[in-house]
Amino acid sequence: MLITVTAFAHHKGGTGKTTTCLQAAGFLVKSGRRVLVIDTDPQANATLGLGIHPDTPAHNIYHYYSSQSSPDAEPIPLANLIIRTISNIDLIPSHLDLVGAEPLLYQNPDRYEILARDIVSLKERYDHILIDTPPFLGQFLLNGLIAADRTVIVFSPDSFALNGYENIRMILTDIEEILNKKIQIRMAVLNRWSLPVPEESFVSKFSARFKRQTGKPEQADEIKQILEEQMKREVGTVIQVPDSLQVGLSNRRGMPLAFSNPDDPAAKAFEQVAQTLDQG
Ligand SMILES: Nc1ncnc2c1ncn2[C@@H]1O[C@H](COP(=O)(O)OP(=O)(O)OP(=O)(O)O)[C@@H](O)[C@H]1O
Ligand SMILES: [Mg+2]
């Protein structure tokens, strides 16, 4: 019985969407859940992060989307694309070829609802379906957001401004209006939150402005705290993930921390993400 379809999203690159998706998937599988990850990003980082080279599978999400380009085409069933990975997480892999499917889809008037329509066929087979989305506002991100019941927004210190939430909420509201579907934000993940705030980031700029305006020597850390509180008010559930060397190693080995290093502090935070998702 399916508990949730969850999309991991942020329009900025490198915030930790793929990492959060895969690490949460690891803990869900470890607790006995049946989990499918759908990689909808041409960069194929979720595919690589589960130990699969994108050239290896005979079919990938490119074949799926490009088979939906014309009304006469025979669509490839999503179930035909599923592969089992070494950590027992099932995967629909991606490939750089996916870039080529984007223009083909413009011929399909229902192009934003393709994944939402077909994902229904998989709901009996999984407890959780996790969708890793790309960092650009195109058809694959929109398909992921519409197919998902819930969205997890992943922020990193350099992506976060005082109005960081307002920016993303504005984008989501536009999408909701165009597509006539409500996007539920389940939680905010503040990833790499233990890192010092980069000098050029919004948080640091805000910190400097605050100092000038109030004369108070506010530190970037205190500003971060203000931002965390804002996120709690707006989204409810906020999970902070520290920076950890183990994350990169886990991605390179294709083995989630739930299995290789469950006591790592970042792993513990990802376990909390998984537990929150499992509550529905
Ligand atoms: N908590 C963390 N500790 C250390 N490294 C991390 C952490 N989270 C992510 N990273 C590293 O940061 C990089 C970007 O992470 P990731 O690929 O998950 O971001 P993304 O948002 O999916 O990026 P994109 O927008 O390009 O899809 C990766 O090299 C990853 O290993
Ligand atoms: Mg990614």
XYZ file of C-alpha atoms and ligand atoms in Angstrom:
312
model
C 0.000 0.000 0.000
C 1.455 3.319 -1.057
C 2.059 5.841 1.706
C 3.333 8.769 -0.328
C 4.737 9.949 -3.611
C 7.329 12.588 -2.704
C 9.220 14.998 -4.949
C 12.521 16.579 -3.892
C 12.849 20.045 -5.355
C 14.627 23.385 -5.480
C 15.194 25.542 -8.542
C 18.832 26.165 -7.582
C 21.486 23.547 -8.402
C 23.470 21.623 -5.837
C 21.343 22.178 -2.716
C 21.208 18.446 -1.856
C 17.968 17.250 -3.492
C 19.447 14.039 -4.871
C 21.375 13.321 -1.685
C 18.285 13.782 0.495
C 16.187 11.632 -1.841
C 18.681 8.736 -1.874
C 19.588 8.850 1.805
C 15.925 8.933 2.839
C 15.273 6.038 0.431
C 18.039 4.054 2.181
C 16.473 4.421 5.620
C 12.993 3.619 4.308
C 14.238 0.378 2.719
C 16.159 -0.486 5.868
C 12.945 -0.220 7.857
C 11.283 -2.711 5.529
C 9.485 -0.347 3.135
C 9.297 -0.999 -0.589
C 10.831 2.045 -2.253
C 11.082 3.254 -5.830
C 13.291 6.217 -6.796
C 12.433 7.876 -10.114
C 15.364 9.856 -11.517
C 13.929 12.649 -13.689
C 17.147 14.681 -13.988
C 19.283 14.376 -17.162
C 22.379 14.675 -14.930
C 21.414 11.165 -13.684
C 22.973 11.742 -10.266
C 20.385 9.605 -8.481
C 21.139 6.779 -10.921
C 24.895 7.081 -10.310
C 24.330 7.486 -6.568
C 22.596 4.102 -6.476
C 25.559 2.473 -8.204
C 24.161 2.309 -11.744
C 26.051 3.730 -14.720
C 23.470 5.553 -16.884
C 24.690 3.759 -20.057
C 24.030 0.304 -18.594
C 20.218 -0.043 -18.458
C 18.641 -0.824 -21.827
C 15.793 1.590 -21.146
C 15.615 4.712 -19.057
C 13.323 7.653 -18.409
C 14.322 9.192 -21.750
C 12.674 6.280 -23.577
C 9.592 6.703 -21.416
C 9.145 10.443 -21.998
C 10.034 10.320 -25.682
C 7.473 7.544 -26.186
C 4.786 10.047 -25.060
C 5.595 12.654 -27.656
C 2.892 11.980 -30.173
C -0.677 10.786 -29.816
C 0.085 7.788 -32.148
C 3.156 6.583 -30.259
C 3.008 3.438 -28.149
C 3.869 4.598 -24.593
C 6.460 2.479 -22.750
C 4.982 1.354 -19.400
C 6.872 2.772 -16.402
C 7.042 -0.719 -14.871
C 9.272 -1.863 -17.780
C 11.987 0.588 -16.707
C 12.399 -0.516 -13.091
C 15.710 -2.005 -11.990
C 16.767 -3.308 -8.569
C 19.922 -1.683 -7.144
C 22.490 -3.129 -4.698
C 20.783 -1.521 -1.708
C 17.390 -3.023 -2.700
C 16.064 0.386 -3.657
C 14.224 0.091 -6.970
C 15.141 2.683 -9.570
C 13.818 4.138 -12.789
C 17.153 5.361 -14.169
C 17.894 8.537 -16.079
C 20.380 9.450 -18.800
C 21.750 12.622 -20.370
C 19.649 11.695 -23.426
C 16.642 12.942 -21.451
C 17.528 16.487 -22.574
C 16.412 15.392 -26.049
C 12.927 14.413 -24.861
C 12.024 17.932 -23.711
C 11.297 19.417 -27.196
C 9.451 16.250 -28.267
C 6.987 16.661 -25.416
C 5.786 20.032 -26.670
C 3.632 18.109 -29.149
C 1.700 16.504 -26.300
C -1.058 18.748 -24.900
C -1.100 16.769 -21.616
C 2.687 16.895 -21.225
C 2.708 18.060 -17.584
C 0.555 15.188 -16.360
C 2.318 12.256 -17.984
C 4.071 10.974 -14.855
C 1.065 11.648 -12.588
C -1.128 9.530 -14.890
C 1.253 6.574 -15.120
C 2.540 6.505 -11.558
C -0.876 5.224 -10.486
C 0.014 1.884 -12.096
C 2.894 1.472 -9.592
C 1.052 2.384 -6.411
C 0.272 -1.210 -5.423
C 3.916 -2.231 -5.693
C 5.508 0.378 -3.406
C 5.174 2.006 -0.022
C 7.106 5.082 -1.124
C 7.855 6.541 -4.523
C 10.532 9.263 -4.382
C 11.037 11.547 -7.373
C 14.377 13.321 -7.819
C 13.796 16.448 -9.913
C 16.235 18.633 -11.892
C 17.155 22.162 -10.773
C 15.602 23.902 -13.767
C 11.983 24.888 -14.252
C 11.127 22.622 -17.155
C 8.729 19.838 -17.960
C 10.474 17.204 -15.870
C 10.312 19.290 -12.687
C 6.648 20.096 -13.408
C 5.841 16.424 -14.062
C 7.511 15.492 -10.760
C 5.659 18.149 -8.751
C 2.300 17.166 -10.225
C 2.847 13.430 -9.770
C 3.823 13.911 -6.102
C 1.442 14.090 -3.141
C 4.102 15.947 -1.161
C 7.197 17.968 -1.920
C 10.357 18.278 0.152
C 12.231 21.525 -0.464
C 15.979 21.194 0.059
C 17.907 24.361 0.907
C 21.640 24.841 1.389
C 23.139 27.876 3.186
C 24.129 29.532 -0.091
C 20.642 29.069 -1.608
C 18.841 30.559 1.310
C 17.859 34.190 1.672
C 15.598 35.810 4.204
C 13.041 35.703 1.422
C 14.222 32.274 0.249
C 10.941 30.695 1.174
C 8.904 33.501 -0.387
C 10.834 33.064 -3.656
C 10.144 29.384 -3.896
C 6.532 29.748 -2.689
C 5.983 32.355 -5.429
C 7.310 29.970 -8.075
C 5.144 27.145 -6.731
C 2.057 29.402 -6.640
C 2.620 30.295 -10.309
C 2.897 26.607 -11.131
C -0.267 25.879 -9.122
C -2.171 28.537 -11.047
C -0.994 27.383 -14.458
C -1.587 23.710 -13.746
C -4.523 23.967 -11.376
C -3.029 21.661 -8.763
C -2.085 22.323 -5.138
C 1.561 21.617 -4.278
C 1.877 20.423 -0.672
C 5.201 21.179 0.976
C 5.815 18.378 3.489
C 9.068 19.669 4.958
C 12.090 21.855 4.457
C 15.516 20.267 4.661
C 18.296 22.700 5.587
C 21.220 20.800 4.145
C 24.905 21.329 5.028
C 23.605 23.673 7.710
C 26.786 23.217 9.755
C 28.934 24.841 7.060
C 30.041 28.440 7.499
C 27.889 30.713 5.393
C 29.772 31.658 2.199
C 30.757 35.338 2.096
C 28.931 36.060 -1.137
C 25.679 34.393 -0.047
C 22.416 36.120 0.684
C 22.632 35.181 4.338
C 25.971 36.951 4.712
C 24.703 39.990 2.843
C 21.672 40.121 5.073
C 23.917 39.777 8.109
C 26.031 42.749 6.982
C 22.925 44.870 6.335
C 21.493 43.947 9.725
C 24.745 45.025 11.356
C 24.713 48.384 9.544
C 21.073 49.069 10.352
C 21.055 48.074 14.017
C 24.669 48.544 15.012
C 24.435 45.077 16.543
C 27.271 42.718 15.656
C 24.975 39.949 14.431
C 26.773 36.867 13.235
C 25.762 34.861 10.190
C 24.920 32.051 12.624
C 22.329 34.166 14.392
C 20.830 35.127 11.075
C 20.637 31.439 10.201
C 18.631 30.897 13.350
C 16.177 33.627 12.356
C 15.795 31.910 9.000
C 15.208 28.533 10.637
C 12.434 29.994 12.730
C 10.840 31.531 9.666
C 10.906 28.143 7.922
C 9.298 26.487 10.940
C 6.460 29.000 10.841
C 5.952 28.608 7.091
C 6.452 24.889 6.547
C 6.108 23.235 9.952
C 8.670 20.490 9.722
C 12.276 21.614 9.302
C 15.166 19.165 9.416
C 18.771 20.321 9.589
C 21.458 18.140 8.027
C 25.111 18.764 8.898
C 27.939 18.653 6.391
C 29.621 15.252 6.328
C 32.428 13.677 4.312
C 30.513 10.408 4.453
C 27.829 11.803 2.114
C 30.166 12.063 -0.892
C 31.656 8.637 -0.167
C 28.212 7.083 0.035
C 27.202 8.641 -3.316
C 30.380 7.381 -4.973
C 29.960 3.866 -3.592
C 26.308 3.719 -4.613
C 25.403 2.645 -1.090
C 23.206 4.809 1.182
C 24.472 5.716 4.660
C 21.625 3.724 6.242
C 23.627 0.617 5.335
C 27.229 1.863 5.320
C 27.372 4.438 8.126
C 24.053 4.830 9.975
C 25.599 6.571 12.997
C 27.081 9.434 11.005
C 25.433 12.721 12.114
C 24.222 13.522 8.583
C 22.819 9.974 8.335
C 20.883 10.515 11.567
C 19.314 13.636 10.078
C 18.387 11.788 6.880
C 16.836 9.073 9.038
C 14.582 11.764 10.498
C 13.600 12.809 6.959
C 12.672 9.173 6.222
C 10.682 8.825 9.453
C 8.770 12.022 8.701
C 7.903 10.774 5.206
C 6.771 7.480 6.647
C 4.276 9.268 8.851
C 2.481 10.266 5.632
N 25.183 17.022 3.940
C 26.168 16.962 3.037
N 27.461 16.833 3.422
C 28.470 16.800 2.514
N 28.281 16.845 1.195
C 27.026 16.961 0.731
C 25.893 17.020 1.621
N 24.770 17.122 0.870
C 25.166 17.141 -0.417
N 26.514 17.040 -0.507
C 27.323 17.044 -1.749
O 26.972 18.227 -2.461
C 26.893 17.973 -3.864
C 25.514 18.361 -4.363
O 24.546 17.510 -3.761
P 23.322 16.936 -4.599
O 23.806 16.334 -5.882
O 22.526 16.091 -3.700
O 22.546 18.292 -4.912
P 21.328 18.509 -5.919
O 20.478 19.581 -5.330
O 20.683 17.237 -6.245
O 22.099 19.067 -7.191
P 21.448 19.338 -8.667
O 20.629 20.579 -8.509
O 22.642 19.520 -9.549
O 20.619 18.153 -8.994
C 27.222 16.485 -4.036
O 28.573 16.385 -4.383
C 26.975 15.884 -2.668
O 27.808 14.765 -2.410
Mg 20.289 16.413 -8.118
